[in-house]
Amino acid sequence: MALKQLDTVAQKINLDPNIHTVLKKPERELTVSVPVLMDDGHTEVFTGHRVQYSSVRGPCKGGIRYHPDVTLDEVKALAAWMTWKCAVVNIPYGGAKGGVRCDPFKMSTEEIRRMTRRYTVMIMPIIGGRRDIPAPDVNTGADTMGWIMDTVSMFEGRTVLDIVTGKPIELGGSLGRREATGRGVMISSLQLLKKLGKDPKDTTIAVQGFGNVGSVGADLLSKEGCKIIAVSDVSGAFYNPKGLDILDMLKYVKTSKNHLLEGYKKDGTEQISNEELLFSDVDVLIPAALENQITDKNADKIKAKFIVEGANGPTTPEAEKILEDKGTIVIPDVLANSGGVIVSYFEWVQDIQAFFWDLDQINASLEKIMINSFDGVWSLSQKEKVDMRMAAYMIAVTKVANALRQRGIFP
Ligand code: NAD
């Protein structure tokens, strides 16, 4: 999917075939075995990856995912998307991604901590504050990043803050980082509504995924007056045509088993299937779970007029074609969910300077970058009569290609 997208944009911008050839391959991919002593005394060996797609515009940057479906191909695609994402919002990073194939829901916190520390040591030869800076992704969070920071620090014999972003605030993390991706999804959604002259108060939204991105996005958009009528997580979906009580749902998942919505009850709120959520009659659909959710098998049933991609790669190219024919506007992942990497960049800058900003400065700087990037992509899409994804890719790939051309092919 990532390669298909690159080929399409290469054709559109007349990309030099020599540059195209280079951009089709990750710079470096590492597969590691991660032996972990499990609580019951047996040893399990997990497989982990770290892929550095491009360092042409700066150090590689990208999250680490813990999931049973992690494969090298998936990590490669996610690393490519990170490259385009950093370029489209013009922050001085290349792209990377990491993952461990495991089911964290079946592991204890101690097992996950040991796995994280061993995985960190195994990828230590290629990561670094000026080389490749990991961050959270699916099923990893501030705790995981704290363990990575501590592991690297123990080896270096000093506290190394800039090795990873998304850390706990007390360990050199940035205010606003946890909420940044969801906040970016909110900013992109509001910017889209503004361009279309639509009032947030007359806007209905369905959100797939109630994790870091989905729950914060839903919360902030409901605070802007939008009506969130459906949300889901891996355990099921919930629907209320009058608007869900997102604060109540957030409160519920704070203490529920595995922080899932399973068992949530509230008057006026009914349970629907995960499929039904995707097909709800709403203005905006925000997929914020995993990739490949909107496919050629279900795209024709999607009623939402606008899709804001909180997740990475939720729409397949085949589905996108069907949506385009229906006139659905898709705000692509590389733009819509870039809030996380933007505030990660702020965190890294603060760590390097050892000087921390207040939340107002962080949120204002995030908003400025996101609105500028959104407007740039929107204008190009209008001028070239292409969809938002194509416009975003045209901007991103041109930036990476120009940097590569100026650096030249080594040696
Ligand atoms: P998370 O683990 O916090 O949340 C994922 C959510 O999706 C959970 O609520 C889970 O139950 C739900 N889910 C999983 N499978 C589902 C299914 N089949 N149907 C409905 N819900 C399902 O992860 P996250 O950090 O919120 O990431 C979500 C997506 O956003 C991923 O694609 C990730 O790559 C992307 N993303 C995350 C960040 C970030 O800062 N966390 C930044 C950019 C992009």
Coordinates of C-alpha atoms and ligand atoms in Angstrom, one line a residue:
M1 CA 0.0 0.0 0.0
A2 CA 2.8 2.4 0.9
L3 CA 4.7 1.6 -2.2
K4 CA 1.6 1.9 -4.4
Q5 CA 1.1 5.4 -3.0
L6 CA 4.7 6.4 -3.7
D7 CA 4.5 5.1 -7.3
T8 CA 1.3 7.1 -7.9
V9 CA 2.7 10.4 -6.6
A10 CA 6.1 9.8 -8.4
Q11 CA 4.2 9.8 -11.6
K12 CA 2.2 12.9 -10.7
I13 CA 5.3 15.0 -9.8
N14 CA 7.5 13.5 -12.5
L15 CA 9.9 12.2 -9.9
D16 CA 13.4 11.5 -11.2
P17 CA 13.6 7.7 -11.6
N18 CA 16.9 7.6 -9.8
I19 CA 15.5 9.3 -6.8
H20 CA 12.3 7.1 -7.0
T21 CA 14.4 4.0 -6.9
V22 CA 16.1 5.1 -3.7
L23 CA 12.9 6.2 -2.0
K24 CA 11.3 2.8 -2.6
K25 CA 13.6 1.1 -0.1
P26 CA 14.2 1.6 3.6
E27 CA 17.7 2.7 4.4
R28 CA 18.1 0.1 7.1
E29 CA 16.1 -2.7 8.7
L30 CA 16.9 -4.7 11.7
T31 CA 15.2 -7.8 13.0
V32 CA 16.0 -9.0 16.6
S33 CA 15.2 -11.9 18.9
V34 CA 14.0 -10.8 22.3
P35 CA 14.2 -13.6 24.9
V36 CA 12.1 -12.8 28.0
L37 CA 11.9 -14.8 31.2
M38 CA 8.2 -15.1 31.8
D39 CA 6.6 -14.9 35.3
D40 CA 6.0 -18.7 35.3
G41 CA 9.7 -19.5 34.8
H42 CA 9.7 -20.4 31.1
T43 CA 11.5 -18.3 28.5
E44 CA 9.7 -16.9 25.5
V45 CA 11.5 -15.5 22.4
F46 CA 9.7 -12.6 20.8
T47 CA 10.6 -11.1 17.4
G48 CA 11.2 -7.4 17.1
H49 CA 12.0 -5.0 14.3
R50 CA 13.3 -1.5 13.8
V51 CA 13.2 0.0 10.4
Q52 CA 14.9 3.3 9.4
Y53 CA 13.2 4.4 6.2
S54 CA 14.9 7.7 5.6
S55 CA 17.4 10.0 7.3
V56 CA 17.7 12.4 4.4
R57 CA 15.9 15.3 6.2
G58 CA 17.2 14.6 9.7
P59 CA 17.4 11.9 12.4
C60 CA 14.9 9.0 11.9
K61 CA 11.8 9.2 14.0
G62 CA 8.9 6.8 14.7
G63 CA 6.9 4.9 17.2
I64 CA 7.2 1.4 18.6
R65 CA 4.2 -1.0 18.5
Y66 CA 3.5 -4.1 20.5
H67 CA 0.9 -6.2 18.7
P68 CA 0.4 -9.9 17.6
D69 CA 0.2 -8.8 13.9
V70 CA 3.5 -6.9 13.8
T71 CA 5.5 -8.0 10.7
L72 CA 8.6 -6.6 9.1
D73 CA 6.5 -5.4 6.1
E74 CA 4.1 -3.6 8.4
V75 CA 7.0 -1.8 10.1
K76 CA 8.5 -0.9 6.8
A77 CA 5.2 0.7 5.6
L78 CA 4.8 2.6 8.9
A79 CA 8.4 3.8 8.6
A80 CA 7.7 5.1 5.1
W81 CA 4.6 7.0 6.3
M82 CA 6.6 8.6 9.1
T83 CA 9.1 9.9 6.5
W84 CA 6.2 11.6 4.5
K85 CA 4.5 12.8 7.7
C86 CA 7.6 14.6 9.0
A87 CA 8.1 16.1 5.6
V88 CA 4.5 17.3 5.1
V89 CA 4.5 19.2 8.4
N90 CA 8.1 20.3 7.8
I91 CA 9.8 19.1 10.9
P92 CA 13.5 18.1 10.6
Y93 CA 13.2 14.4 10.8
G94 CA 13.3 11.3 8.6
G95 CA 11.1 8.3 9.2
A96 CA 11.4 5.1 11.2
K97 CA 9.2 2.6 13.0
G98 CA 9.6 -0.4 15.4
G99 CA 7.6 -3.2 16.7
V100 CA 7.6 -6.4 18.7
R101 CA 5.3 -9.3 17.7
C102 CA 3.6 -10.1 21.0
D103 CA 0.2 -9.9 22.8
P104 CA 0.7 -7.4 25.6
F105 CA -2.8 -8.1 26.9
K106 CA -1.6 -11.6 27.8
M107 CA 1.5 -10.4 29.6
S108 CA 2.1 -9.0 33.0
T109 CA 3.6 -5.5 33.4
E110 CA 6.9 -7.0 34.6
E111 CA 7.0 -9.2 31.5
I112 CA 6.4 -6.2 29.3
R113 CA 9.0 -4.2 31.2
R114 CA 11.6 -7.0 30.7
M115 CA 10.7 -7.4 27.0
T116 CA 11.0 -3.6 26.5
R117 CA 14.5 -3.5 28.2
R118 CA 15.8 -6.4 26.1
Y119 CA 14.3 -5.1 22.9
T120 CA 15.9 -1.7 23.6
V121 CA 19.3 -3.2 24.1
M122 CA 18.9 -5.2 20.9
I123 CA 18.1 -2.1 18.8
M124 CA 20.6 0.2 20.7
P125 CA 23.3 -0.2 18.0
I126 CA 21.1 1.8 15.6
I127 CA 19.0 4.2 17.7
G128 CA 20.3 7.4 19.3
G129 CA 19.3 11.0 20.1
R130 CA 20.8 12.2 16.8
R131 CA 20.2 9.1 14.8
D132 CA 16.8 7.5 15.4
I133 CA 14.4 8.5 18.2
P134 CA 11.6 6.1 19.1
A135 CA 8.2 7.1 20.5
P136 CA 4.9 5.4 21.6
D137 CA 2.5 3.7 19.2
V138 CA -0.1 1.0 19.5
N139 CA 0.0 -0.6 23.0
T140 CA 3.0 1.3 24.1
G141 CA 2.9 4.5 26.1
A142 CA 4.8 6.8 28.5
D143 CA 5.8 3.9 30.8
T144 CA 7.4 2.0 27.9
M145 CA 9.3 5.1 26.9
G146 CA 10.5 5.7 30.4
W147 CA 11.9 2.1 30.5
I148 CA 13.7 2.7 27.1
M149 CA 15.2 5.9 28.4
D150 CA 16.3 4.3 31.6
T151 CA 17.8 1.2 29.8
V152 CA 19.9 3.4 27.5
S153 CA 20.9 5.7 30.4
M154 CA 22.2 2.7 32.4
F155 CA 24.4 1.7 29.5
E156 CA 25.7 5.2 28.9
G157 CA 26.2 5.9 32.6
R158 CA 24.3 9.2 32.4
T159 CA 20.7 10.3 31.9
V160 CA 19.9 10.4 28.2
L161 CA 16.7 12.3 27.7
D162 CA 16.7 12.8 23.9
I163 CA 16.8 9.0 23.1
V164 CA 13.0 8.7 23.0
T165 CA 9.9 10.9 23.1
G166 CA 6.6 10.4 24.7
K167 CA 8.2 9.9 28.1
P168 CA 6.6 10.6 31.4
I169 CA 6.6 14.3 32.3
E170 CA 8.9 13.7 35.3
L171 CA 11.5 12.0 33.0
G172 CA 11.9 14.8 30.4
G173 CA 8.6 14.3 28.7
S174 CA 6.7 17.2 27.3
L175 CA 3.5 18.7 28.5
G176 CA 0.8 18.0 25.9
R177 CA 2.5 15.0 24.2
R178 CA 0.0 12.4 25.4
E179 CA -2.9 14.4 23.9
A180 CA -1.0 15.7 20.9
T181 CA -2.2 13.2 18.2
G182 CA -5.8 13.5 19.3
R183 CA -5.4 17.3 19.5
G184 CA -4.0 17.3 16.0
V185 CA -7.0 15.2 14.8
M186 CA -9.3 17.8 16.4
I187 CA -7.4 20.7 14.7
S188 CA -7.5 19.0 11.3
S189 CA -11.2 18.2 11.7
L190 CA -12.1 21.8 12.7
Q191 CA -9.9 23.2 9.9
L192 CA -11.8 21.0 7.4
L193 CA -15.2 22.1 8.7
K194 CA -14.0 25.7 8.5
K195 CA -13.0 25.3 4.8
L196 CA -16.4 23.9 4.1
G197 CA -18.3 26.6 6.1
K198 CA -19.7 24.0 8.4
D199 CA -20.5 24.7 12.1
P200 CA -18.9 22.1 14.5
K201 CA -22.2 22.3 16.5
D202 CA -24.0 20.8 13.5
T203 CA -21.5 18.1 13.0
T204 CA -21.9 14.4 13.9
I205 CA -18.9 12.2 14.3
A206 CA -18.1 8.4 14.7
V207 CA -14.7 7.4 16.1
Q208 CA -13.2 3.9 15.6
G209 CA -10.7 3.2 18.4
F210 CA -10.8 4.6 22.0
G211 CA -7.1 4.5 22.8
N212 CA -4.7 7.4 22.9
V213 CA -5.7 9.0 19.6
G214 CA -9.4 8.1 19.4
S215 CA -10.3 9.0 23.0
V216 CA -8.5 12.3 23.1
G217 CA -9.8 13.2 19.6
A218 CA -13.4 12.4 20.7
D219 CA -13.0 14.3 23.9
L220 CA -11.6 17.5 22.4
L221 CA -14.1 17.5 19.4
S222 CA -17.0 17.0 21.8
K223 CA -15.7 20.0 23.8
E224 CA -15.7 22.0 20.5
G225 CA -19.5 21.3 20.3
C226 CA -19.4 18.3 17.8
K227 CA -21.8 15.5 18.5
I228 CA -19.9 12.2 18.9
I229 CA -22.6 9.7 18.3
A230 CA -20.5 6.4 18.0
V231 CA -17.2 5.2 19.4
S232 CA -15.6 1.7 19.5
D233 CA -12.7 -0.2 20.7
V234 CA -11.6 -3.8 20.1
S235 CA -14.2 -5.0 22.6
G236 CA -17.2 -3.4 20.8
A237 CA -19.0 -0.2 19.7
F238 CA -21.4 2.2 21.4
Y239 CA -24.0 4.5 19.8
N240 CA -26.2 7.3 21.0
P241 CA -27.9 9.5 18.3
K242 CA -28.1 12.4 20.8
G243 CA -24.3 12.3 21.4
L244 CA -22.3 10.1 23.7
D245 CA -21.1 11.3 27.1
I246 CA -17.3 11.1 26.2
L247 CA -16.2 12.3 29.7
D248 CA -18.2 9.4 31.3
M249 CA -16.7 6.9 28.9
L250 CA -13.1 8.2 29.6
K251 CA -13.8 7.8 33.3
Y252 CA -15.0 4.3 32.7
V253 CA -11.9 3.1 30.8
K254 CA -9.6 4.5 33.4
T255 CA -10.5 1.6 35.7
S256 CA -12.0 -1.0 33.4
K257 CA -10.2 -4.3 32.5
N258 CA -7.5 -3.6 30.0
H259 CA -8.9 0.0 29.8
L260 CA -11.6 -1.3 27.4
L261 CA -15.2 -0.1 26.9
E262 CA -16.5 -3.6 27.4
G263 CA -19.4 -3.6 29.9
Y264 CA -20.1 0.2 29.6
K265 CA -23.7 1.1 30.3
K266 CA -25.5 4.5 30.1
D267 CA -29.1 5.4 29.5
G268 CA -29.7 6.2 25.8
T269 CA -26.5 4.5 24.8
E270 CA -26.8 1.2 22.9
Q271 CA -24.2 -1.3 21.9
I272 CA -23.7 -1.8 18.1
S273 CA -21.2 -3.9 16.2
N274 CA -17.8 -2.6 15.1
E275 CA -18.9 -2.9 11.5
E276 CA -22.0 -0.8 12.2
L277 CA -19.9 2.0 13.6
L278 CA -18.0 2.2 10.3
F279 CA -21.3 2.5 8.4
S280 CA -22.9 5.0 10.8
D281 CA -24.8 7.9 9.3
V282 CA -22.4 10.7 10.4
D283 CA -20.7 13.7 8.8
V284 CA -17.2 12.7 9.9
L285 CA -15.7 9.2 10.5
I286 CA -12.5 9.1 12.4
P287 CA -10.7 5.8 12.1
A288 CA -8.3 5.8 15.1
A289 CA -7.5 2.1 15.6
L290 CA -5.4 0.2 13.1
E291 CA -4.5 0.1 9.4
N292 CA -6.6 -1.5 6.6
Q293 CA -10.0 -0.9 8.2
I294 CA -11.7 0.8 5.2
T295 CA -11.3 -1.6 2.2
D296 CA -12.8 -2.3 -1.2
K297 CA -15.1 -4.7 0.7
N298 CA -16.8 -2.1 2.9
A299 CA -16.0 1.4 1.4
D300 CA -19.3 1.6 -0.6
K301 CA -21.3 1.2 2.7
I302 CA -19.6 4.2 4.4
K303 CA -22.0 7.1 4.7
A304 CA -19.7 9.7 6.3
K305 CA -18.9 12.5 3.9
F306 CA -15.6 13.2 5.5
I307 CA -12.9 10.9 6.9
V308 CA -10.2 12.2 9.1
E309 CA -7.5 9.5 9.5
G310 CA -6.4 9.3 13.1
A311 CA -4.8 5.9 12.6
N312 CA -2.0 5.2 10.2
G313 CA -3.1 3.6 6.9
P314 CA -6.7 2.9 7.8
T315 CA -7.9 3.3 4.1
T316 CA -6.6 1.0 1.4
P317 CA -5.9 2.5 -2.1
E318 CA -8.8 0.5 -3.6
A319 CA -11.2 1.8 -1.0
E320 CA -9.9 5.3 -1.6
K321 CA -10.9 5.1 -5.2
I322 CA -14.5 4.0 -4.2
L323 CA -14.6 6.9 -1.7
E324 CA -13.3 9.4 -4.3
D325 CA -16.0 8.4 -6.8
K326 CA -18.6 9.0 -4.0
G327 CA -17.2 12.4 -3.3
T328 CA -15.9 11.6 0.2
I329 CA -13.2 13.9 1.4
V330 CA -10.3 12.1 3.2
I331 CA -7.9 14.0 5.4
P332 CA -4.9 11.6 5.1
D333 CA -3.0 10.1 8.1
V334 CA 0.3 11.9 7.3
L335 CA -1.5 15.2 7.9
A336 CA -4.4 14.4 10.3
N337 CA -2.4 12.4 12.9
S338 CA 0.9 14.4 12.7
G339 CA 0.2 16.1 16.0
G340 CA 2.0 13.4 17.9
V341 CA 5.2 13.6 16.0
I342 CA 5.1 17.4 16.1
V343 CA 4.9 17.5 19.9
S344 CA 7.5 14.7 20.0
Y345 CA 9.7 17.1 18.1
F346 CA 9.0 19.8 20.7
E347 CA 9.9 17.3 23.5
W348 CA 13.2 16.4 21.8
V349 CA 14.1 20.1 21.4
Q350 CA 13.2 20.7 25.1
D351 CA 15.3 17.7 26.2
I352 CA 18.3 18.9 24.1
Q353 CA 18.0 22.5 25.5
A354 CA 17.2 21.2 29.0
F355 CA 14.6 24.0 29.0
F356 CA 10.9 23.2 29.2
W357 CA 8.0 25.1 27.8
D358 CA 4.6 25.6 29.3
L359 CA 1.4 23.9 27.9
D360 CA 0.1 27.1 26.2
Q361 CA 3.3 27.5 24.2
I362 CA 3.2 23.8 23.1
N363 CA -0.4 23.8 22.1
A364 CA -0.1 27.2 20.3
S365 CA 3.0 26.0 18.4
L366 CA 1.3 22.7 17.5
E367 CA -1.8 24.5 16.2
K368 CA 0.3 26.9 14.1
I369 CA 2.2 24.1 12.4
M370 CA -0.9 22.0 11.9
I371 CA -3.0 24.8 10.4
N372 CA -0.2 25.9 8.1
S373 CA 0.4 22.4 6.9
F374 CA -3.4 21.8 6.5
D375 CA -3.8 25.0 4.5
G376 CA -0.7 24.1 2.3
V377 CA -2.1 20.7 1.5
W378 CA -5.7 22.1 1.0
S379 CA -4.5 24.8 -1.5
L380 CA -2.4 22.4 -3.5
S381 CA -5.3 20.0 -3.7
Q382 CA -7.6 22.7 -5.0
K383 CA -5.0 24.1 -7.4
E384 CA -4.0 20.7 -8.9
K385 CA -7.5 19.2 -8.5
V386 CA -6.2 16.2 -6.6
D387 CA -7.4 14.7 -3.4
M388 CA -5.8 15.7 0.0
R389 CA -3.7 12.5 0.2
M390 CA -2.2 13.1 -3.2
A391 CA -1.5 16.8 -2.4
A392 CA 0.1 15.8 1.0
Y393 CA 2.3 13.2 -0.7
M394 CA 3.2 15.7 -3.5
I395 CA 4.5 18.1 -0.9
A396 CA 6.2 15.4 1.2
V397 CA 7.9 13.4 -1.5
T398 CA 9.1 16.6 -3.3
K399 CA 10.7 17.8 0.0
V400 CA 12.4 14.5 0.6
A401 CA 13.5 14.2 -3.1
N402 CA 14.9 17.7 -3.1
A403 CA 16.9 17.0 0.1
L404 CA 18.2 13.8 -1.5
R405 CA 19.1 15.5 -4.7
Q406 CA 21.0 18.3 -2.8
R407 CA 22.8 15.7 -0.6
G408 CA 23.6 13.5 -3.6
I409 CA 23.9 9.7 -3.6
F410 CA 26.9 8.7 -1.4
P411 CA 29.7 8.2 -2.3
Ligands
NAD1 P1 -3.9 2.6 21.3 O1 -3.4 1.2 21.5 O2 -3.9 3.6 22.4 O3 -5.4 2.5 20.8 C1 -5.9 1.7 19.8 C2 -7.4 1.6 20.0 O4 -8.0 0.9 18.8 C3 -7.8 0.8 21.2 O5 -8.9 1.4 21.8 C4 -8.2 -0.6 20.6 O6 -9.1 -1.3 21.5 C5 -8.8 -0.1 19.3 N1 -9.0 -1.2 18.3 C6 -8.1 -2.1 17.9 N2 -8.6 -2.9 17.0 C7 -9.9 -2.4 16.8 C8 -10.9 -2.8 15.9 N3 -10.8 -3.8 15.1 N4 -12.1 -2.1 16.0 C9 -12.2 -1.1 16.8 N5 -11.3 -0.7 17.6 C10 -10.1 -1.3 17.6 O7 -3.2 3.2 20.0 P2 -3.1 4.7 19.6 O8 -1.8 5.2 20.0 O9 -4.3 5.4 19.9 O10 -2.9 4.5 18.0 C11 -4.1 4.3 17.1 C12 -3.6 4.5 15.7 O11 -3.1 5.8 15.6 C13 -2.5 3.6 15.2 O12 -2.8 3.4 13.8 C14 -1.3 4.4 15.3 O13 -0.3 4.0 14.5 C15 -1.8 5.8 15.0 N6 -1.0 6.9 15.6 C16 -0.8 7.0 16.9 C17 0.0 8.1 17.4 C18 0.2 8.3 18.9 O14 0.8 9.3 19.2 N7 -0.2 7.4 19.7 C19 0.5 9.0 16.5 C20 0.2 8.9 15.1 C21 -0.6 7.8 14.7

